[in-house]
Amino acid sequence: MDLKFATIQEIKSLIEKKEVTPEQVLDFYLEQFAVIDPTIKSALEVFDKASILKSFSGKGLLAGIPGLIKDNINQEGRIASCGSKILENYTAAYDATVISRLKEEGALLVGRANMDEFAMGSSTETSAYCKTANPWDTSRVPGGSSGGSAAAVAAGLVPWALGTDTGGSVRQPAGFCNLVGLKPTYGSVSRFGVIAYASSFDQVGVFTHTVYDNALVYSAIAGVDEKDSSTLDLAKKDYTENLTGKFPTGLRIGVVENALEAAELDPEVKKVVEQAITDLEKAGVTVQRISLPALDYAAATYFILSRAEAASNLARFDGVRYGFRAPDIANLEEMYTKTRHDGFGQEVRIRMMVGNYVLSSSHAGKYYNKAKKVQRLIRGEFNEAFKDVDLLLMPTQACPAFKFGAYDDNKLQMDLQDYFTAAVNIAGVPGISIPCGFTDSGLPIGVQLIGPHLSEEKLFQVGHAYQQITDWHKKNPKV
């Protein structure tokens, strides 16, 4: 039995036909972790078989399907480290809502995925525990901050995984690893039990090989939650029901021209994305070129607002209530400063300092308040664009997966990894990255489709139809 790179849809069919049992499926993937993950290092922890099966409901949309969970999403009784030393021994006291829903739908949750510390990074290099490798080239990063989740699915260790997307942290790794990566509408998936980075941008997202599988997992986790007042009043539904494999009649896609002409865009990425546009036109989709001028300000706006929210959210980690506490301290002030200095990594400390700076009374007017105004401008441009087109299209990533340490001396360039993704979070709309080709050296590239609020169903329909006319998602790394 070889289920490596099998889709959820395929595994469900095998289980339903009784050709394989959920326990056999679990055994297969646990063996894959044991053999392959010492090289990839996608998981911070793989749970033992007995504890995984203990919560198995035996029925539901994902019955018997193993998946991996990013380590900033609480799983009751499991460590939730957020990739940080400051939470290295913190055990979650309850399940996040998405975890409860996955268990109700029969999913087998096999472990904790590595991640950039507190979801701050674009390479999974800032984790306090290890650096995750890209299965397509283990000298390169898988993207971030949900790099562990992406690498596990790309390497065939699980058929799906959860990540979180604050400024592109699901879609960019999906692009780097040849996966489908969804960032849903803000509020469509509960954040209860998700350790916050920037609360007004954070959203739980999904990694899979196919759009169909992505719709299936989204169906399991989406919907209103009384424990999260930011969730929208969405009734439970199966988002795979209307995936016919055909493009919707009269579909209009707006290609964001200034994104394709951006100086930050690698020429090979542009070439591959342009071919994807050509493929859509050949399939009969109406494509028109549009401009989103405010896109040029999205990365800077996200830089300011996300760090401001991070400074506030991470103030709770002080060594008093839970998590790491520095030893050999003389007084309360020293406990605060030493705990936070030793417990947080450099990237997190820098982002908190920037956040406190832009929130300070003498600088808030120059930075934070202006950024909030630009956020309204960006949202307005998206809303105007969707009056003329159904979906927007632009690259997912600025460049192919890069080598470890490539931006150690150029942090500003690393921040530009969010150039094509952050605007989607700022606007609160859904976006999905879909495999669309490779560079000449064999590195994956993703194309990003963006829709208006609560247009996930249309994104799935279009993405699924695109995967019927292309086979990029069927290509897998040699691991």
Coordinates of C-alpha atoms in Angstrom, one line a residue:
M1 CA 0.0 0.0 0.0
D2 CA 1.6 3.3 -1.1
L3 CA -0.5 6.3 -0.1
K4 CA 2.4 8.8 -0.6
F5 CA 1.1 11.9 -2.3
A6 CA -2.5 10.5 -2.3
T7 CA -5.2 13.0 -2.1
I8 CA -7.9 13.2 0.6
Q9 CA -10.5 12.3 -2.0
E10 CA -8.5 9.2 -3.0
I11 CA -8.0 8.0 0.6
K12 CA -11.6 8.6 1.5
S13 CA -12.7 6.4 -1.4
L14 CA -10.4 3.6 -0.4
I15 CA -11.7 3.7 3.2
E16 CA -15.3 3.8 2.1
K17 CA -14.7 0.8 -0.2
K18 CA -13.1 -1.0 2.8
E19 CA -9.9 -1.4 0.8
V20 CA -8.0 0.1 3.6
T21 CA -8.7 1.0 7.3
P22 CA -8.1 4.3 9.0
E23 CA -5.6 2.5 11.2
Q24 CA -3.6 1.3 8.2
V25 CA -3.7 4.8 6.7
L26 CA -2.3 6.2 10.0
D27 CA 0.4 3.5 10.1
F28 CA 1.5 4.4 6.6
Y29 CA 1.9 8.1 7.3
L30 CA 3.6 7.6 10.7
E31 CA 6.1 5.5 8.9
Q32 CA 6.6 8.2 6.3
F33 CA 7.4 10.7 9.2
A34 CA 9.9 8.2 10.7
V35 CA 11.8 7.7 7.4
I36 CA 11.6 11.1 5.7
D37 CA 11.1 13.8 8.4
P38 CA 14.6 13.6 10.0
T39 CA 15.8 15.3 6.7
I40 CA 12.8 17.7 6.1
K41 CA 12.2 18.5 9.8
S42 CA 8.6 19.6 9.2
A43 CA 7.2 18.4 12.6
L44 CA 8.2 19.5 16.0
E45 CA 6.5 16.5 17.4
V46 CA 4.7 13.4 15.9
F47 CA 2.2 12.0 18.4
D48 CA 2.1 8.3 19.3
K49 CA -0.5 6.1 17.5
A50 CA -2.6 5.4 20.6
S51 CA -3.0 9.0 21.6
I52 CA -4.0 9.9 18.0
L53 CA -6.6 7.2 17.8
K54 CA -8.0 8.1 21.3
S55 CA -9.9 11.1 19.8
F56 CA -10.9 9.4 16.6
S57 CA -14.7 9.8 16.1
G58 CA -14.8 7.3 13.3
K59 CA -17.1 9.4 11.0
G60 CA -17.3 12.7 9.2
L61 CA -15.9 14.5 6.2
L62 CA -12.3 13.7 7.1
A63 CA -12.9 10.3 8.8
G64 CA -9.5 8.5 9.0
I65 CA -7.5 11.2 7.1
P66 CA -4.3 12.2 8.9
G67 CA -3.3 15.9 9.0
L68 CA -0.6 18.1 10.7
I69 CA -1.4 21.2 12.7
K70 CA 0.8 24.3 12.9
D71 CA 2.1 24.8 16.4
N72 CA 0.3 28.0 17.2
I73 CA -3.1 26.2 17.2
N74 CA -4.0 24.7 20.6
Q75 CA -4.5 20.9 20.8
E76 CA -5.6 20.0 24.3
G77 CA -3.0 18.2 26.3
R78 CA -0.3 18.9 23.7
I79 CA 2.5 21.4 23.8
A80 CA 1.8 24.6 21.9
S81 CA 5.2 26.3 21.6
C82 CA 4.5 28.7 18.7
G83 CA 8.0 27.9 17.6
S84 CA 9.4 29.8 20.6
K85 CA 11.5 29.1 23.6
I86 CA 9.2 31.2 25.7
L87 CA 6.5 28.6 25.3
E88 CA 8.7 25.5 25.0
N89 CA 6.9 23.6 27.8
Y90 CA 3.4 25.2 27.6
T91 CA 0.7 22.6 27.4
A92 CA -2.6 23.6 25.8
A93 CA -5.5 23.4 28.3
Y94 CA -8.2 23.2 25.6
D95 CA -8.7 22.6 21.9
A96 CA -8.9 25.4 19.5
T97 CA -12.3 25.5 17.8
V98 CA -10.8 24.3 14.5
I99 CA -9.3 21.3 16.3
S100 CA -12.7 20.5 17.9
R101 CA -14.3 20.6 14.5
L102 CA -11.7 18.5 12.8
K103 CA -12.0 15.8 15.5
E104 CA -15.8 15.9 15.1
E105 CA -15.2 15.3 11.4
G106 CA -13.0 12.2 12.1
A107 CA -9.6 13.7 11.2
L108 CA -6.5 12.1 12.7
L109 CA -4.2 14.8 14.0
V110 CA -0.7 13.4 13.9
G111 CA 1.5 16.2 15.3
R112 CA 2.7 19.7 15.6
A113 CA 4.2 21.5 12.6
N114 CA 7.4 23.6 12.8
M115 CA 6.9 27.4 12.2
D116 CA 8.6 30.7 12.3
E117 CA 8.5 31.9 15.9
F118 CA 5.1 33.4 16.7
A119 CA 4.4 33.2 13.0
M120 CA 6.9 36.0 12.3
G121 CA 8.9 35.2 9.2
S122 CA 8.7 34.0 5.6
S123 CA 11.1 31.1 5.7
T124 CA 10.6 29.0 8.9
E125 CA 14.2 30.0 9.8
T126 CA 13.2 31.9 12.9
S127 CA 11.9 28.8 14.8
A128 CA 13.7 28.3 18.1
Y129 CA 13.9 24.5 17.4
C130 CA 15.0 23.8 13.9
K131 CA 14.9 24.9 10.3
T132 CA 12.5 23.1 8.0
A133 CA 13.8 22.2 4.5
N134 CA 11.9 22.5 1.2
P135 CA 11.3 19.0 -0.1
W136 CA 11.9 20.2 -3.7
D137 CA 15.4 21.3 -2.7
T138 CA 16.6 20.7 0.8
S139 CA 19.1 23.5 0.6
R140 CA 16.2 25.9 0.3
V141 CA 13.4 27.2 2.6
P142 CA 9.8 26.0 2.4
G143 CA 8.5 29.6 3.0
G144 CA 6.9 30.8 6.1
S145 CA 5.6 31.2 8.6
S146 CA 3.7 27.9 8.1
G147 CA 6.7 26.2 6.5
G148 CA 6.5 23.0 8.5
S149 CA 2.9 22.5 7.5
A150 CA 3.7 23.1 3.8
A151 CA 6.8 20.9 3.8
A152 CA 5.0 18.0 5.4
V153 CA 2.2 18.0 2.7
A154 CA 4.7 18.5 -0.1
A155 CA 6.9 15.6 1.1
G156 CA 3.9 13.3 1.2
L157 CA 4.0 12.9 5.0
V158 CA 0.3 13.9 5.3
P159 CA -2.4 14.7 2.7
W160 CA -3.4 18.0 4.4
A161 CA -2.2 20.4 7.1
L162 CA -3.4 23.6 8.8
G163 CA -1.4 26.8 8.9
T164 CA -2.2 30.4 9.7
D165 CA -2.0 33.3 7.3
T166 CA -1.4 36.8 8.7
G167 CA 0.3 38.4 5.7
G168 CA 0.8 35.4 3.3
S169 CA 2.0 32.7 5.7
V170 CA -0.1 30.0 4.0
R171 CA -0.1 31.2 0.4
Q172 CA 3.6 31.9 0.1
P173 CA 4.8 28.5 1.4
A174 CA 2.1 26.9 -0.9
G175 CA 3.8 28.7 -3.8
F176 CA 7.3 27.6 -2.7
C177 CA 6.2 23.9 -2.2
N178 CA 3.8 23.3 -5.2
L179 CA 0.6 23.2 -3.0
V180 CA -2.8 24.7 -2.9
G181 CA -2.9 27.1 0.0
L182 CA -6.1 28.9 1.2
K183 CA -6.4 32.1 3.2
P184 CA -10.1 32.4 3.9
T185 CA -12.3 35.5 4.4
Y186 CA -11.5 37.1 7.7
G187 CA -14.0 35.8 10.2
S188 CA -15.1 32.7 8.2
V189 CA -12.9 30.5 10.4
S190 CA -12.7 30.8 14.2
R191 CA -9.5 32.0 15.8
F192 CA -10.4 30.8 19.2
G193 CA -7.5 28.8 20.5
V194 CA -5.1 30.2 17.9
I195 CA -2.1 32.0 19.5
A196 CA -2.3 35.5 18.1
Y197 CA 0.3 37.4 16.1
A198 CA -1.8 40.2 14.6
S199 CA -5.4 39.6 15.6
S200 CA -7.1 41.7 12.9
F201 CA -5.1 39.8 10.1
D202 CA -4.6 36.3 11.5
Q203 CA -6.7 33.6 9.8
V204 CA -6.4 29.8 9.9
G205 CA -5.7 28.4 6.4
V206 CA -5.3 25.0 4.6
F207 CA -2.6 23.2 2.7
T208 CA -3.5 20.4 0.2
H209 CA -2.4 19.0 -3.1
T210 CA -5.7 19.8 -4.8
V211 CA -8.4 22.5 -4.7
Y212 CA -11.0 19.8 -4.1
D213 CA -9.2 18.6 -1.0
N214 CA -8.8 22.2 0.2
A215 CA -12.6 22.8 -0.1
L216 CA -13.2 19.6 1.9
V217 CA -11.0 20.7 4.9
Y218 CA -12.4 24.2 4.7
S219 CA -15.9 22.7 4.9
A220 CA -14.9 21.0 8.2
I221 CA -13.5 24.1 9.9
A222 CA -15.5 27.1 8.6
G223 CA -18.5 28.7 10.3
V224 CA -19.7 30.9 13.1
D225 CA -18.3 30.3 16.6
E226 CA -19.8 31.7 19.8
K227 CA -16.3 31.7 21.3
D228 CA -15.0 34.1 18.7
S229 CA -17.0 37.3 18.2
S230 CA -15.2 38.1 15.0
T231 CA -16.6 35.1 13.2
L232 CA -19.3 35.6 10.6
D233 CA -22.8 34.0 10.6
L234 CA -22.0 31.2 8.2
A235 CA -24.0 28.1 8.1
K236 CA -22.2 24.8 7.8
K237 CA -22.0 23.5 4.2
D238 CA -20.0 21.2 1.9
Y239 CA -17.9 23.4 -0.4
T240 CA -17.1 20.4 -2.7
E241 CA -20.8 20.0 -3.8
N242 CA -20.5 22.5 -6.8
L243 CA -17.0 21.6 -8.0
T244 CA -18.0 20.4 -11.5
G245 CA -14.5 21.0 -13.0
K246 CA -16.0 23.6 -15.3
F247 CA -15.3 27.4 -15.2
P248 CA -18.4 29.4 -14.1
T249 CA -20.3 30.8 -17.1
G250 CA -19.3 34.4 -17.8
L251 CA -16.3 34.4 -15.5
R252 CA -14.3 37.6 -15.5
I253 CA -10.8 37.6 -14.0
G254 CA -8.9 40.8 -13.5
V255 CA -5.1 40.5 -13.8
V256 CA -3.4 43.0 -11.6
E257 CA -1.1 44.6 -14.1
N258 CA 1.0 46.6 -11.7
A259 CA 1.7 43.4 -9.7
L260 CA 3.1 41.8 -12.8
E261 CA 5.2 44.8 -13.5
A262 CA 6.5 45.2 -10.0
A263 CA 10.3 45.6 -9.6
E264 CA 10.1 43.0 -6.8
L265 CA 8.9 40.2 -9.1
D266 CA 11.4 37.7 -10.3
P267 CA 11.4 37.4 -14.1
E268 CA 11.0 33.6 -14.0
V269 CA 7.9 33.9 -11.7
K270 CA 6.4 36.5 -14.1
K271 CA 7.0 34.1 -17.1
V272 CA 5.2 31.2 -15.4
V273 CA 2.3 33.3 -14.2
E274 CA 1.8 34.8 -17.6
Q275 CA 1.5 31.3 -19.0
A276 CA -1.2 30.5 -16.4
I277 CA -3.1 33.6 -17.7
T278 CA -2.7 32.3 -21.2
D279 CA -4.1 28.9 -20.2
L280 CA -7.1 30.5 -18.6
E281 CA -7.8 32.6 -21.8
K282 CA -7.5 29.4 -23.9
A283 CA -10.1 27.8 -21.6
G284 CA -12.5 30.6 -22.5
V285 CA -12.2 32.7 -19.4
T286 CA -12.5 36.5 -19.9
V287 CA -9.3 38.1 -18.7
Q288 CA -8.9 41.9 -18.4
R289 CA -5.9 43.9 -17.1
I290 CA -6.6 46.2 -14.2
S291 CA -4.5 48.3 -11.8
L292 CA -4.5 48.4 -8.0
P293 CA -2.3 51.5 -7.3
A294 CA -2.5 51.0 -3.5
L295 CA -0.9 47.6 -3.8
D296 CA 2.5 49.4 -3.8
Y297 CA 1.7 50.5 -0.2
A298 CA 0.4 47.2 1.1
A299 CA 3.7 45.8 2.4
A300 CA 4.6 49.0 4.3
T301 CA 1.0 49.2 5.7
Y302 CA 1.2 45.6 6.8
F303 CA 4.7 46.1 8.3
I304 CA 3.4 48.8 10.6
L305 CA 0.0 47.4 11.6
S306 CA 1.1 43.8 12.2
R307 CA 4.0 44.9 14.4
A308 CA 1.8 47.2 16.4
E309 CA -0.7 44.4 17.0
A310 CA 2.2 42.0 17.8
A311 CA 3.6 44.3 20.4
S312 CA 0.3 44.3 22.2
N313 CA -0.5 40.6 21.8
L314 CA 2.9 39.4 23.0
A315 CA 2.9 41.6 26.1
R316 CA 1.2 38.8 28.0
F317 CA 4.3 36.6 27.7
D318 CA 6.2 37.9 30.8
G319 CA 7.2 34.9 32.8
V320 CA 4.5 35.4 35.4
R321 CA 1.6 33.2 34.4
Y322 CA 2.9 30.6 32.0
G323 CA 5.8 29.6 29.7
F324 CA 9.5 30.2 30.2
R325 CA 10.8 32.2 33.2
A326 CA 14.5 33.3 33.3
P327 CA 16.5 31.8 36.2
D328 CA 18.7 33.7 38.6
I329 CA 16.6 36.9 38.8
A330 CA 16.9 39.6 41.5
N331 CA 13.7 41.4 41.2
L332 CA 10.4 41.8 39.2
E333 CA 11.8 44.2 36.6
E334 CA 14.7 41.9 35.9
M335 CA 12.4 38.9 35.6
Y336 CA 10.4 40.7 32.9
T337 CA 13.4 41.9 30.9
K338 CA 15.5 38.8 31.2
T339 CA 12.6 36.4 30.5
R340 CA 11.5 38.3 27.4
H341 CA 15.1 38.8 26.1
D342 CA 16.0 35.1 26.6
G343 CA 12.6 33.7 25.7
F344 CA 12.0 35.5 22.4
G345 CA 14.2 35.2 19.4
Q346 CA 15.8 38.2 17.6
E347 CA 13.1 38.6 14.9
V348 CA 10.3 38.7 17.4
R349 CA 12.1 41.2 19.7
I350 CA 12.7 43.5 16.7
R351 CA 9.0 43.3 15.6
M352 CA 7.8 44.1 19.1
M353 CA 10.2 47.1 19.4
V354 CA 9.0 48.4 16.1
G355 CA 5.4 47.9 17.2
N356 CA 5.9 49.8 20.4
Y357 CA 7.6 52.5 18.5
V358 CA 4.8 53.1 16.0
L359 CA 2.2 53.0 18.8
S360 CA 4.1 55.5 21.0
S361 CA 2.3 58.8 21.6
S362 CA 5.0 60.8 19.7
H363 CA 5.0 58.6 16.6
A364 CA 1.5 57.0 16.3
G365 CA 0.3 59.9 14.1
K366 CA 3.2 59.5 11.7
Y367 CA 3.0 55.7 11.3
Y368 CA 0.1 53.8 12.9
N369 CA -2.7 56.3 12.1
K370 CA -1.5 56.8 8.6
A371 CA -1.3 53.1 8.0
K372 CA -4.9 52.6 9.1
K373 CA -5.9 55.2 6.6
V374 CA -4.0 53.4 3.8
Q375 CA -5.7 50.2 4.9
R376 CA -9.1 51.8 4.2
L377 CA -7.8 52.9 0.8
I378 CA -6.6 49.3 0.0
R379 CA -10.0 47.9 1.0
G380 CA -11.8 50.5 -1.1
E381 CA -9.7 49.6 -4.2
F382 CA -10.5 45.9 -3.8
N383 CA -14.2 46.7 -3.5
E384 CA -14.1 48.9 -6.6
A385 CA -12.3 46.2 -8.6
F386 CA -14.8 43.6 -7.7
K387 CA -17.6 45.7 -9.3
D388 CA -16.0 45.0 -12.7
V389 CA -14.5 41.5 -12.3
D390 CA -15.4 38.3 -10.4
L391 CA -11.8 37.5 -9.2
L392 CA -8.4 39.0 -9.2
L393 CA -5.2 37.3 -10.3
M394 CA -1.6 38.0 -9.4
P395 CA 1.6 36.2 -8.4
T396 CA 1.7 34.4 -5.0
Q397 CA 5.4 34.9 -4.5
A398 CA 8.0 37.5 -5.4
C399 CA 10.6 34.8 -6.1
P400 CA 11.2 31.0 -6.1
A401 CA 12.2 29.3 -2.9
F402 CA 15.5 30.8 -1.7
K403 CA 18.5 29.3 0.0
F404 CA 18.9 29.2 3.7
G405 CA 20.5 32.4 5.0
A406 CA 19.9 34.2 1.7
Y407 CA 18.4 37.3 3.5
D408 CA 20.4 37.1 6.8
D409 CA 22.0 40.5 5.9
N410 CA 19.0 42.0 4.2
K411 CA 15.9 41.8 6.4
L412 CA 14.1 44.5 4.4
Q413 CA 14.3 42.2 1.3
M414 CA 12.9 39.4 3.4
D415 CA 9.9 41.6 4.4
L416 CA 9.1 42.0 0.7
Q417 CA 8.1 38.3 0.5
D418 CA 4.7 39.6 1.6
Y419 CA 4.5 42.1 -1.3
F420 CA 1.8 40.1 -3.3
T421 CA 0.0 38.6 -0.3
A422 CA -0.3 41.1 2.5
A423 CA -3.0 43.2 0.7
V424 CA -5.4 40.3 0.8
N425 CA -5.1 40.2 4.6
I426 CA -5.4 44.0 4.9
A427 CA -8.6 43.9 2.8
G428 CA -9.9 40.8 4.8
V429 CA -10.8 39.0 1.5
P430 CA -10.1 35.4 0.6
G431 CA -7.1 34.3 -1.5
I432 CA -5.9 31.0 -2.8
S433 CA -2.5 30.0 -4.2
I434 CA -2.5 27.2 -6.9
P435 CA 0.5 25.5 -8.5
C436 CA 1.0 26.9 -12.0
G437 CA 4.5 25.8 -13.1
F438 CA 8.2 25.6 -12.4
T439 CA 11.3 27.6 -13.0
D440 CA 14.0 26.3 -15.4
S441 CA 15.8 24.8 -12.4
G442 CA 12.6 23.0 -11.2
L443 CA 11.4 25.2 -8.4
P444 CA 7.6 25.6 -7.9
I445 CA 5.6 28.7 -8.7
G446 CA 2.1 29.6 -7.5
V447 CA -0.6 31.8 -9.0
Q448 CA -2.9 33.6 -6.6
L449 CA -6.7 34.1 -7.1
I450 CA -8.4 36.6 -4.9
G451 CA -12.2 37.1 -4.5
P452 CA -14.5 39.4 -2.6
H453 CA -15.7 38.7 0.9
L454 CA -17.1 35.1 1.3
S455 CA -16.3 34.1 -2.3
E456 CA -14.6 30.9 -1.3
E457 CA -17.0 28.8 -3.2
K458 CA -16.2 30.6 -6.5
L459 CA -12.4 30.4 -5.7
F460 CA -12.8 26.7 -5.3
Q461 CA -14.8 26.4 -8.5
V462 CA -12.3 28.3 -10.6
G463 CA -9.3 26.7 -8.9
H464 CA -10.7 23.2 -9.4
A465 CA -11.4 23.9 -13.0
Y466 CA -7.9 25.2 -13.6
Q467 CA -6.5 22.0 -12.1
Q468 CA -8.5 20.1 -14.7
I469 CA -6.7 21.8 -17.6
T470 CA -3.2 21.6 -16.0
D471 CA -1.2 18.9 -14.2
W472 CA 1.2 21.0 -12.1
H473 CA -0.3 19.9 -8.9
K474 CA 0.4 16.2 -9.8
K475 CA 4.1 16.7 -9.8
N476 CA 5.9 15.8 -6.6
P477 CA 9.4 16.1 -5.2
K478 CA 11.8 13.1 -5.1
V479 CA 12.0 12.5 -1.3

